[in-house]
Short mmCIF file of C-alpha atoms and ligand atoms in Angstrom, two decimals:
data_model
loop_
_atom_site.label_atom_id
_atom_site.label_comp_id
_atom_site.label_asym_id
_atom_site.label_seq_id
_atom_site.Cartn_x
_atom_site.Cartn_y
_atom_site.Cartn_z
CA MET A 1 11.51 27.38 -9.27
CA SER A 2 11.41 28.60 -5.67
CA THR A 3 13.76 27.47 -2.95
CA ILE A 4 11.89 25.57 -0.25
CA ALA A 5 12.61 24.81 3.37
CA ALA A 6 11.08 22.63 6.07
CA ILE A 7 11.91 20.77 9.23
CA SER A 8 12.38 17.20 7.98
CA THR A 9 12.40 15.46 11.34
CA PRO A 10 9.28 14.88 13.49
CA HIS A 11 7.92 17.81 15.44
CA ALA A 12 8.97 16.40 18.77
CA GLU A 13 11.91 16.63 21.10
CA GLY A 14 14.77 14.38 20.03
CA GLY A 15 18.50 14.00 19.65
CA ILE A 16 18.75 16.10 16.53
CA ALA A 17 16.47 17.94 14.14
CA VAL A 18 17.17 18.55 10.46
CA ILE A 19 16.13 21.63 8.54
CA ARG A 20 16.28 20.99 4.82
CA ILE A 21 16.62 23.75 2.21
CA SER A 22 16.38 22.88 -1.48
CA GLY A 23 16.48 24.93 -4.66
CA GLU A 24 18.58 27.39 -6.61
CA LYS A 25 19.14 29.73 -3.66
CA ALA A 26 19.83 27.00 -1.07
CA PHE A 27 23.50 27.91 -0.62
CA GLU A 28 22.88 31.65 -0.72
CA ILE A 29 20.40 31.15 2.13
CA ALA A 30 22.80 28.83 3.97
CA ASP A 31 25.50 31.54 3.77
CA LYS A 32 23.14 33.88 5.63
CA ILE A 33 21.99 31.52 8.37
CA PHE A 34 25.02 29.31 9.01
CA LYS A 35 28.45 30.42 10.20
CA SER A 36 31.10 27.71 10.34
CA VAL A 37 33.74 27.63 13.06
CA SER A 38 36.51 26.99 10.51
CA GLY A 39 35.50 29.90 8.29
CA LYS A 40 34.16 27.68 5.47
CA ILE A 41 31.50 29.45 3.41
CA PRO A 42 28.56 27.12 2.56
CA SER A 43 28.26 28.30 -1.05
CA GLU A 44 31.94 27.45 -1.59
CA MET A 45 31.76 23.99 -0.06
CA GLN A 46 31.88 20.88 -2.21
CA GLY A 47 28.97 18.46 -2.44
CA TYR A 48 28.78 15.72 0.20
CA THR A 49 30.80 17.76 2.70
CA CYS A 50 29.91 19.06 6.16
CA ALA A 51 30.90 21.96 8.34
CA PHE A 52 30.49 22.50 12.06
CA GLY A 53 29.35 25.90 13.29
CA HIS A 54 26.28 27.84 14.35
CA ALA A 55 22.86 28.53 12.97
CA VAL A 56 22.24 32.28 13.19
CA ARG A 57 19.39 34.71 12.72
CA ASN A 58 20.05 38.45 12.40
CA GLY A 59 23.58 37.87 13.65
CA GLU A 60 22.34 36.12 16.79
CA ILE A 61 23.41 32.52 17.46
CA LEU A 62 20.44 30.15 17.65
CA ASP A 63 22.22 26.83 18.14
CA GLU A 64 25.32 24.77 17.39
CA ALA A 65 24.77 22.99 14.12
CA VAL A 66 26.26 20.89 11.34
CA LEU A 67 25.68 21.90 7.75
CA THR A 68 25.74 19.29 4.98
CA VAL A 69 25.98 20.37 1.36
CA PHE A 70 24.55 18.41 -1.59
CA ARG A 71 25.22 19.83 -5.02
CA CYS A 72 22.80 19.51 -7.93
CA PRO A 73 22.09 16.90 -9.28
CA HIS A 74 23.56 14.72 -6.52
CA SER A 75 20.92 15.31 -3.87
CA TYR A 76 17.57 13.79 -2.89
CA THR A 77 15.64 16.41 -4.86
CA GLY A 78 18.18 16.74 -7.67
CA GLU A 79 18.61 20.43 -6.72
CA ASN A 80 21.19 22.23 -4.59
CA THR A 81 20.36 21.22 -1.04
CA ALA A 82 21.63 22.35 2.34
CA GLU A 83 20.73 20.45 5.47
CA ILE A 84 21.24 21.94 8.90
CA SER A 85 21.31 19.47 11.78
CA CYS A 86 20.74 21.13 15.13
CA HIS A 87 19.72 20.03 18.61
CA GLY A 88 16.36 18.30 18.44
CA GLY A 89 14.24 20.92 20.14
CA ILE A 90 10.90 22.01 18.73
CA TYR A 91 11.49 25.71 19.40
CA VAL A 92 15.08 25.83 18.21
CA SER A 93 14.38 23.96 14.97
CA ARG A 94 11.42 26.28 14.25
CA GLU A 95 13.65 29.31 14.83
CA ILE A 96 16.21 28.01 12.33
CA LEU A 97 13.44 27.32 9.82
CA ARG A 98 12.17 30.87 10.37
CA ALA A 99 15.70 32.17 9.70
CA ALA A 100 15.74 30.23 6.41
CA LEU A 101 12.35 31.69 5.45
CA ASP A 102 13.49 35.21 6.36
CA ALA A 103 16.53 34.66 4.17
CA GLY A 104 14.37 33.94 1.12
CA ALA A 105 13.13 30.34 1.29
CA GLU A 106 9.46 29.41 0.93
CA PRO A 107 7.81 26.90 3.28
CA ALA A 108 7.74 23.46 1.62
CA GLN A 109 4.36 21.85 0.99
CA ALA A 110 3.61 18.25 2.03
CA GLY A 111 5.83 15.91 0.00
CA GLU A 112 7.39 18.74 -1.99
CA PHE A 113 10.98 17.53 -1.68
CA THR A 114 10.00 14.12 -3.05
CA ARG A 115 7.80 15.75 -5.68
CA ARG A 116 10.83 17.69 -6.90
CA ALA A 117 12.87 14.47 -6.90
CA PHE A 118 10.18 12.96 -9.16
CA GLN A 119 10.00 16.02 -11.40
CA ASN A 120 13.79 16.14 -11.71
CA GLY A 121 13.88 12.51 -12.83
CA LYS A 122 15.48 11.18 -9.65
CA MET A 123 12.72 8.60 -9.23
CA SER A 124 9.57 7.33 -10.92
CA LEU A 125 6.13 7.97 -9.46
CA THR A 126 5.92 4.42 -8.10
CA GLN A 127 9.28 4.91 -6.40
CA ALA A 128 8.09 8.19 -4.92
CA GLU A 129 4.97 6.46 -3.60
CA ALA A 130 7.25 3.86 -2.03
CA VAL A 131 8.99 6.56 0.01
CA MET A 132 5.82 6.99 2.07
CA ASP A 133 5.43 3.22 2.31
CA VAL A 134 8.96 2.88 3.70
CA ILE A 135 8.16 5.55 6.27
CA SER A 136 4.89 3.95 7.35
CA ALA A 137 6.09 0.30 7.23
CA ASP A 138 5.65 -1.41 10.58
CA SER A 139 6.75 -4.95 9.85
CA ALA A 140 9.69 -6.65 8.16
CA ARG A 141 7.42 -7.85 5.37
CA GLU A 142 5.96 -4.40 4.76
CA LEU A 143 9.40 -2.83 4.75
CA SER A 144 10.80 -5.35 2.28
CA PHE A 145 7.81 -4.73 0.02
CA ALA A 146 8.24 -0.96 0.22
CA ARG A 147 11.97 -1.28 -0.45
CA SER A 148 11.41 -3.36 -3.60
CA LEU A 149 8.93 -0.77 -4.79
CA HIS A 150 11.44 1.94 -4.03
CA GLU A 151 14.16 0.07 -5.87
CA GLY A 152 11.90 0.10 -8.90
CA ALA A 153 10.45 -3.43 -9.01
CA VAL A 154 7.00 -2.26 -10.16
CA TYR A 155 8.55 0.32 -12.47
CA ARG A 156 10.61 -2.39 -14.18
CA ARG A 157 7.68 -4.75 -14.45
CA ILE A 158 5.43 -2.12 -16.02
CA THR A 159 8.19 -0.77 -18.25
CA GLY A 160 8.71 -4.32 -19.55
CA ILE A 161 5.04 -4.48 -20.58
CA ILE A 162 5.19 -1.01 -22.16
CA GLU A 163 8.19 -2.11 -24.22
CA LYS A 164 6.24 -5.08 -25.55
CA ILE A 165 3.32 -2.80 -26.48
CA VAL A 166 5.68 -0.35 -28.17
CA GLN A 167 7.24 -3.19 -30.16
CA VAL A 168 3.83 -4.23 -31.49
CA LEU A 169 2.93 -0.60 -32.18
CA GLY A 170 6.24 -0.22 -34.04
CA SER A 171 5.54 -3.09 -36.39
CA LEU A 172 1.96 -1.89 -36.95
CA ALA A 173 3.19 1.64 -37.70
CA ALA A 174 5.92 0.51 -40.09
CA TRP A 175 3.43 -1.52 -42.02
CA ALA A 176 0.79 1.24 -42.05
CA ASP A 177 3.21 4.03 -42.99
CA TYR A 178 5.09 2.31 -45.79
CA PRO A 179 2.63 -0.05 -47.43
CA GLU A 180 4.43 -0.01 -50.80
CA ASP A 181 7.80 -0.90 -49.32
CA ASP A 182 8.92 -4.39 -48.70
CA ILE A 183 7.85 -4.45 -45.12
CA PRO A 184 6.05 -7.74 -44.57
CA GLU A 185 2.44 -7.47 -43.52
CA VAL A 186 1.97 -8.03 -39.80
CA GLU A 187 1.23 -11.72 -39.47
CA PRO A 188 -2.15 -12.06 -37.76
CA GLU A 189 -1.00 -15.04 -35.65
CA ILE A 190 2.13 -13.26 -34.50
CA LEU A 191 0.16 -10.13 -33.66
CA ARG A 192 -2.46 -12.20 -31.83
CA SER A 193 0.13 -14.02 -29.80
CA SER A 194 1.92 -10.77 -28.86
CA LEU A 195 -1.40 -9.31 -27.72
CA SER A 196 -2.12 -12.42 -25.66
CA THR A 197 1.29 -12.20 -23.99
CA ILE A 198 0.67 -8.58 -23.07
CA GLN A 199 -2.80 -9.44 -21.77
CA HIS A 200 -1.42 -12.30 -19.71
CA GLU A 201 1.30 -10.14 -18.17
CA LEU A 202 -1.23 -7.48 -17.24
CA VAL A 203 -3.56 -10.05 -15.66
CA GLU A 204 -0.65 -11.41 -13.61
CA THR A 205 0.38 -7.93 -12.56
CA ILE A 206 -3.16 -7.02 -11.51
CA SER A 207 -3.41 -10.21 -9.47
CA THR A 208 -0.52 -8.97 -7.31
CA GLY A 209 -2.66 -5.99 -6.23
CA ASP A 210 -4.50 -8.00 -3.58
CA TYR A 211 -1.23 -9.24 -2.19
CA GLY A 212 0.11 -5.68 -2.08
CA ARG A 213 -2.97 -4.51 -0.21
CA ILE A 214 -2.73 -7.40 2.25
CA ILE A 215 0.93 -6.68 2.99
CA LYS A 216 0.28 -2.98 3.52
CA ASP A 217 -3.08 -2.99 5.25
CA GLY A 218 -3.22 -6.48 6.69
CA ILE A 219 -5.53 -9.41 5.96
CA SER A 220 -9.11 -8.28 6.42
CA ALA A 221 -10.82 -10.94 8.50
CA VAL A 222 -14.33 -11.18 9.78
CA ILE A 223 -15.37 -13.26 12.77
CA ILE A 224 -18.76 -14.86 12.40
CA GLY A 225 -20.74 -17.47 14.25
CA ARG A 226 -24.03 -17.93 16.02
CA PRO A 227 -24.53 -16.11 19.34
CA ASN A 228 -22.54 -17.27 22.32
CA VAL A 229 -19.95 -19.40 20.51
CA GLY A 230 -17.19 -17.02 21.73
CA LYS A 231 -16.72 -14.51 18.88
CA SER A 232 -16.18 -11.53 21.19
CA THR A 233 -13.87 -13.55 23.40
CA LEU A 234 -11.84 -14.51 20.34
CA PHE A 235 -11.80 -10.91 19.13
CA ASN A 236 -10.54 -9.75 22.50
CA LEU A 237 -7.95 -12.50 22.65
CA LEU A 238 -6.64 -11.47 19.24
CA SER A 239 -6.65 -7.77 19.91
CA GLY A 240 -5.20 -8.25 23.36
CA CYS A 241 -7.67 -5.95 25.04
CA GLU A 242 -11.26 -5.80 26.15
CA ARG A 243 -12.89 -3.99 23.27
CA SER A 244 -16.24 -5.58 22.65
CA ILE A 245 -18.74 -6.42 25.36
CA VAL A 246 -18.52 -10.08 26.32
CA THR A 247 -21.63 -11.48 27.92
CA ASN A 248 -23.36 -14.79 27.96
CA ILE A 249 -26.65 -13.36 26.75
CA ALA A 250 -27.13 -14.24 23.12
CA GLY A 251 -27.08 -11.29 20.73
CA THR A 252 -25.22 -8.66 22.75
CA THR A 253 -22.61 -7.74 20.16
CA ARG A 254 -24.59 -5.39 17.97
CA ASP A 255 -22.13 -3.39 16.00
CA ALA A 256 -19.02 -4.17 14.02
CA LEU A 257 -15.66 -3.08 15.37
CA GLU A 258 -12.42 -3.01 13.45
CA GLU A 259 -9.07 -3.59 15.01
CA ARG A 260 -5.61 -3.87 13.51
CA VAL A 261 -4.10 -6.89 15.15
CA ARG A 262 -0.62 -8.39 15.04
CA LEU A 263 -0.19 -12.13 15.37
CA GLY A 264 3.58 -12.55 15.12
CA ASP A 265 4.34 -11.11 11.71
CA VAL A 266 0.81 -11.61 10.42
CA THR A 267 -1.29 -8.44 10.42
CA LEU A 268 -5.06 -8.77 10.59
CA ARG A 269 -7.70 -6.13 10.09
CA LEU A 270 -10.21 -7.79 12.25
CA TRP A 271 -13.96 -7.32 12.21
CA ASP A 272 -16.01 -8.56 15.09
CA THR A 273 -19.62 -8.66 14.07
CA ALA A 274 -23.00 -9.52 15.39
CA GLY A 275 -23.13 -12.79 13.54
CA LEU A 276 -25.29 -13.70 10.62
CA ARG A 277 -28.36 -14.64 12.61
CA GLU A 278 -31.69 -13.57 11.23
CA THR A 279 -33.38 -11.48 13.89
CA ASP A 280 -36.46 -9.37 14.58
CA ASP A 281 -34.54 -6.94 16.76
CA VAL A 282 -34.08 -3.83 14.59
CA ILE A 283 -30.82 -2.70 16.14
CA GLU A 284 -29.39 -6.13 16.00
CA GLN A 285 -30.51 -6.42 12.39
CA ILE A 286 -28.28 -3.46 11.51
CA GLY A 287 -25.35 -5.38 12.92
CA VAL A 288 -26.38 -8.43 10.93
CA ASN A 289 -26.49 -6.40 7.71
CA ILE A 290 -23.04 -5.02 8.42
CA ALA A 291 -21.86 -8.56 9.04
CA ARG A 292 -23.10 -9.65 5.63
CA GLU A 293 -21.31 -6.77 3.91
CA ARG A 294 -18.10 -7.56 5.74
CA LEU A 295 -18.44 -11.17 4.80
CA GLU A 296 -18.51 -10.19 1.13
CA GLU A 297 -15.47 -7.91 1.43
CA ALA A 298 -13.25 -9.87 3.78
CA ASP A 299 -10.11 -11.71 2.64
CA VAL A 300 -10.87 -14.47 5.10
CA VAL A 301 -13.72 -15.53 7.36
CA LEU A 302 -13.06 -16.89 10.83
CA ALA A 303 -16.14 -19.04 11.35
CA VAL A 304 -16.54 -19.87 15.02
CA PHE A 305 -18.35 -22.95 16.37
CA ASP A 306 -18.92 -24.10 19.92
CA GLY A 307 -16.96 -27.35 20.22
CA SER A 308 -18.63 -28.14 23.54
CA GLU A 309 -22.15 -28.16 22.14
CA GLY A 310 -22.10 -29.84 18.76
CA ILE A 311 -23.50 -28.43 15.56
CA SER A 312 -26.91 -26.76 15.51
CA GLU A 313 -29.23 -25.82 12.67
CA GLU A 314 -28.01 -22.24 13.03
CA ASP A 315 -24.43 -23.39 12.49
CA ASN A 316 -25.52 -25.16 9.34
CA ASP A 317 -27.15 -21.95 8.08
CA LEU A 318 -23.86 -20.21 8.66
CA LEU A 319 -21.96 -22.82 6.69
CA ARG A 320 -24.31 -22.27 3.78
CA ASN A 321 -23.45 -18.55 3.85
CA LEU A 322 -19.80 -19.30 3.38
CA SER A 323 -19.75 -20.91 0.00
CA GLY A 324 -17.09 -19.44 -2.23
CA LYS A 325 -15.33 -17.60 0.61
CA LYS A 326 -11.87 -18.26 1.93
CA ALA A 327 -12.65 -19.43 5.45
CA ILE A 328 -11.07 -21.01 8.50
CA GLY A 329 -13.16 -23.06 10.92
CA ILE A 330 -12.52 -22.19 14.55
CA ILE A 331 -13.80 -24.87 16.90
CA ASN A 332 -13.95 -22.92 20.13
CA LYS A 333 -14.36 -23.90 23.80
CA MET A 334 -12.19 -26.96 23.29
CA ASP A 335 -11.23 -26.63 26.97
CA ARG A 336 -14.76 -27.84 27.70
CA ALA A 337 -15.21 -30.15 24.79
CA GLU A 338 -14.56 -33.83 24.92
CA GLY A 339 -14.88 -35.10 21.41
CA ALA A 340 -13.07 -34.39 18.19
CA ILE A 341 -14.05 -31.69 15.67
CA PRO A 342 -17.44 -32.59 14.16
CA GLU A 343 -16.98 -34.11 10.71
CA GLU A 344 -19.64 -32.00 9.01
CA VAL A 345 -17.69 -28.86 10.02
CA GLN A 346 -14.30 -30.29 9.14
CA ALA A 347 -15.51 -31.25 5.69
CA TYR A 348 -16.42 -27.65 5.00
CA PHE A 349 -13.06 -26.01 5.61
CA GLU A 350 -9.62 -26.34 4.20
CA LYS A 351 -8.38 -25.75 7.74
CA CYS A 352 -10.13 -26.29 11.06
CA ILE A 353 -8.48 -25.15 14.26
CA PRO A 354 -9.42 -26.39 17.72
CA MET A 355 -9.22 -23.40 20.06
CA SER A 356 -10.02 -22.02 23.41
CA ALA A 357 -10.57 -18.30 23.07
CA LYS A 358 -10.77 -18.24 26.87
CA ASP A 359 -7.28 -19.55 27.57
CA GLY A 360 -5.56 -18.79 24.27
CA THR A 361 -4.90 -22.32 23.01
CA GLY A 362 -4.79 -22.62 19.24
CA LEU A 363 -3.62 -19.06 18.61
CA GLU A 364 -0.23 -20.10 17.23
CA GLU A 365 -1.89 -22.57 14.90
CA LEU A 366 -4.19 -19.84 13.63
CA ARG A 367 -1.17 -17.65 12.92
CA LYS A 368 0.52 -20.46 10.99
CA VAL A 369 -2.59 -21.17 8.93
CA LEU A 370 -2.96 -17.47 8.03
CA GLU A 371 0.73 -17.24 7.16
CA GLU A 372 0.44 -20.24 4.81
CA MET A 373 -2.81 -19.00 3.30
CA PHE A 374 -1.70 -15.46 2.53
CA TYR A 375 2.04 -15.04 2.58
CA SER A 376 3.62 -18.20 1.32
CA GLY A 377 2.54 -17.89 -2.30
CA GLU A 378 4.81 -17.53 -5.27
CA VAL A 379 4.54 -13.77 -5.35
CA THR A 380 7.64 -12.01 -4.02
CA PRO A 381 8.16 -8.25 -3.67
CA GLU A 382 11.08 -8.33 -6.13
CA MET A 383 8.70 -9.37 -8.91
CA GLY A 384 6.92 -6.05 -8.65
CA ILE A 385 3.68 -5.97 -6.67
CA LEU A 386 1.17 -3.20 -7.28
CA ALA A 387 1.17 -1.12 -4.13
CA ASN A 388 -1.98 0.96 -4.15
CA GLU A 389 -5.37 1.65 -5.66
CA ARG A 390 -3.99 4.22 -8.10
CA GLN A 391 -1.53 1.76 -9.61
CA LEU A 392 -4.18 -0.95 -9.72
CA ARG A 393 -6.64 1.29 -11.56
CA CYS A 394 -4.05 2.22 -14.20
CA ALA A 395 -3.19 -1.45 -14.78
CA GLN A 396 -6.89 -2.38 -15.02
CA ALA A 397 -7.54 0.38 -17.55
CA ALA A 398 -4.57 -0.82 -19.61
CA LEU A 399 -5.88 -4.39 -19.52
CA LYS A 400 -9.31 -3.25 -20.66
CA ALA A 401 -7.77 -1.47 -23.66
CA VAL A 402 -5.65 -4.51 -24.55
CA GLU A 403 -8.70 -6.78 -24.35
CA GLU A 404 -10.59 -4.43 -26.63
CA ALA A 405 -7.63 -4.50 -29.03
CA ILE A 406 -7.81 -8.30 -29.01
CA ASN A 407 -11.55 -8.20 -29.72
CA ALA A 408 -10.98 -5.71 -32.55
CA HIS A 409 -8.33 -7.97 -34.01
CA ASP A 410 -10.42 -11.13 -33.64
CA SER A 411 -13.46 -9.56 -35.25
CA GLY A 412 -11.37 -8.60 -38.26
CA GLU A 413 -11.36 -4.84 -37.76
CA PHE A 414 -8.71 -2.64 -39.35
CA LEU A 415 -5.34 -2.68 -37.72
CA ASP A 416 -5.82 1.04 -37.08
CA ALA A 417 -8.33 0.14 -34.35
CA VAL A 418 -5.81 -2.18 -32.74
CA THR A 419 -3.19 0.58 -32.89
CA VAL A 420 -5.42 3.15 -31.22
CA LEU A 421 -6.36 0.77 -28.41
CA LEU A 422 -2.79 -0.33 -27.80
CA ASP A 423 -1.73 3.30 -27.69
CA GLU A 424 -4.35 3.86 -25.04
CA ALA A 425 -3.09 0.87 -23.03
CA ALA A 426 0.47 2.23 -23.16
CA GLU A 427 -0.77 5.61 -21.96
CA HIS A 428 -2.44 4.07 -18.90
CA LEU A 429 0.80 2.31 -18.05
CA LEU A 430 2.79 5.52 -18.48
CA ASP A 431 0.31 7.09 -16.05
CA LEU A 432 1.16 4.30 -13.65
CA THR A 433 4.92 4.91 -13.77
CA GLY A 434 4.35 8.66 -13.80
CA GLU A 435 5.93 9.32 -17.20
CA ARG A 436 2.81 10.90 -18.65
CA VAL A 437 0.87 11.50 -15.55
CA SER A 438 -1.42 14.49 -15.12
CA GLU A 439 -0.73 17.30 -12.66
CA LYS A 440 -3.89 16.31 -10.75
CA VAL A 441 -2.65 12.78 -10.10
CA VAL A 442 0.78 14.05 -9.01
CA GLU A 443 -1.02 16.44 -6.68
CA ASP A 444 -3.06 13.56 -5.20
CA VAL A 445 -0.01 11.39 -4.67
CA PHE A 446 2.07 14.01 -2.89
CA THR A 447 -0.59 15.49 -0.64
CA ARG A 448 -0.51 12.19 1.26
CA PHE A 449 3.09 12.93 2.24
CA CYS A 450 4.32 14.71 5.32
CA VAL A 451 5.88 18.16 5.21
CA GLY A 452 9.66 17.88 5.10
CA LYS A 453 9.70 14.72 2.96
P1 GDP B 1 -20.33 -14.33 21.22
O1 GDP B 1 -21.78 -14.10 21.48
O2 GDP B 1 -20.11 -15.32 20.12
O3 GDP B 1 -19.56 -13.07 21.00
O4 GDP B 1 -19.74 -15.04 22.52
P2 GDP B 1 -18.94 -14.43 23.75
O5 GDP B 1 -17.53 -14.16 23.36
O6 GDP B 1 -19.73 -13.33 24.35
O7 GDP B 1 -18.87 -15.69 24.71
C1 GDP B 1 -20.03 -16.30 25.22
C2 GDP B 1 -19.70 -17.07 26.50
O8 GDP B 1 -18.80 -18.14 26.21
C3 GDP B 1 -18.99 -16.21 27.54
O9 GDP B 1 -19.47 -16.58 28.80
C4 GDP B 1 -17.54 -16.60 27.40
O10 GDP B 1 -16.80 -16.42 28.57
C5 GDP B 1 -17.63 -18.07 27.00
N1 GDP B 1 -16.47 -18.51 26.22
C6 GDP B 1 -15.97 -17.93 25.12
N2 GDP B 1 -14.90 -18.64 24.66
C7 GDP B 1 -14.73 -19.68 25.51
C8 GDP B 1 -13.80 -20.79 25.57
O11 GDP B 1 -12.89 -20.95 24.76
N3 GDP B 1 -13.99 -21.69 26.58
C9 GDP B 1 -14.97 -21.56 27.49
N4 GDP B 1 -15.05 -22.47 28.44
N5 GDP B 1 -15.87 -20.55 27.47
C10 GDP B 1 -15.77 -19.62 26.49
#
């Protein structure tokens, strides 16, 4: 396998930059491009040791630098690795990288260091995926989730299910292979109950997928309400800037805008839409159609009402559109309202929040309600939460195969059918952890990485 090199720090000016070289010839290359002050030769240095000196190219000093040596298998990639830390200049770090390439290294592809770590058994595929999640985490919750994934929480959860499947497959195989021996026939009730346990565990695992998505991407929320109740004002209050046009002419918000919004440690992916009003205006109708689609997809609906005006027929239409959706009632313009929240609205929602989008009252309560609704469940990152679409799809395919195995068993088919289907389920789960994954999937996973990681 080739020896690869890349600048592992961002391409920007900074305190230091790190050029990482990994592969069989890492130390041979380091000998050529790094000269220590003390006379230490990189290829003779022990693992986990450093030397101070200079990065050089064709005998010319490029910069002062520190070289760190990691010996196979005790490195990030599992290969011999040399890391040169130099001053954090864009030009100087590129020159050192060029020196490494001249000396025989190949430029690393996106994610190639982590890909090698995965291929050398240093981490599972789910752990490798978590590396990118740790890098892109921008809240304490997201980081803790990414760390659990990186520490192998999902891997352990899925491996536990695979072990159960393998146990069942083992007893089925023993019985099928040695029918004359004294191996007891697989008891149908025991088999059925093992299959149900596996099914249950898969269902539970899949149900964590939504939570994983919400932690990573935020809660997708859509703001709806009849014209003029203050949707745009609320959107702007939440996003902290003037993004959509606020006017007092009904029907001026025609498109849907998305904004990633932070409310304390709650992240919202917020959609401001034209409302669900039926209209003859063609352009506005497009907005209304988008609003309906968003309504279907959103994790939560923020349904806005004008607390200063009372409930209209249009508001009632809106309420009818909400059945079955997780929704929060926002009773806006409370700065102008006198009375309490109308009962017919209150009855509709689990939570109703009196607000003034104009002066910001009620915002903290909204944050608390969202926090309780989405983050205070029993799911914790340590239990193993599915972190992305790829993992979710593998788990769903495994569940489908297990359910077919249960159907085959219940309809009295041969145990061979059950075996084949369980085998298939195990394969999908091995895809998930990366133990049997195809080259194509590995390719997909690692192209999302940055070069140098
Ligand atoms: P939309 O059509 O639902 O998007 O409503 P807008 O956000 O455009 O607001 C319509 C009008 O109501 C504007 O004149 C806003 O300034 C006003 N408005 C919005 N929220 C409040 C509020 O909380 N209190 C008061 N007094 N006026 C508000």
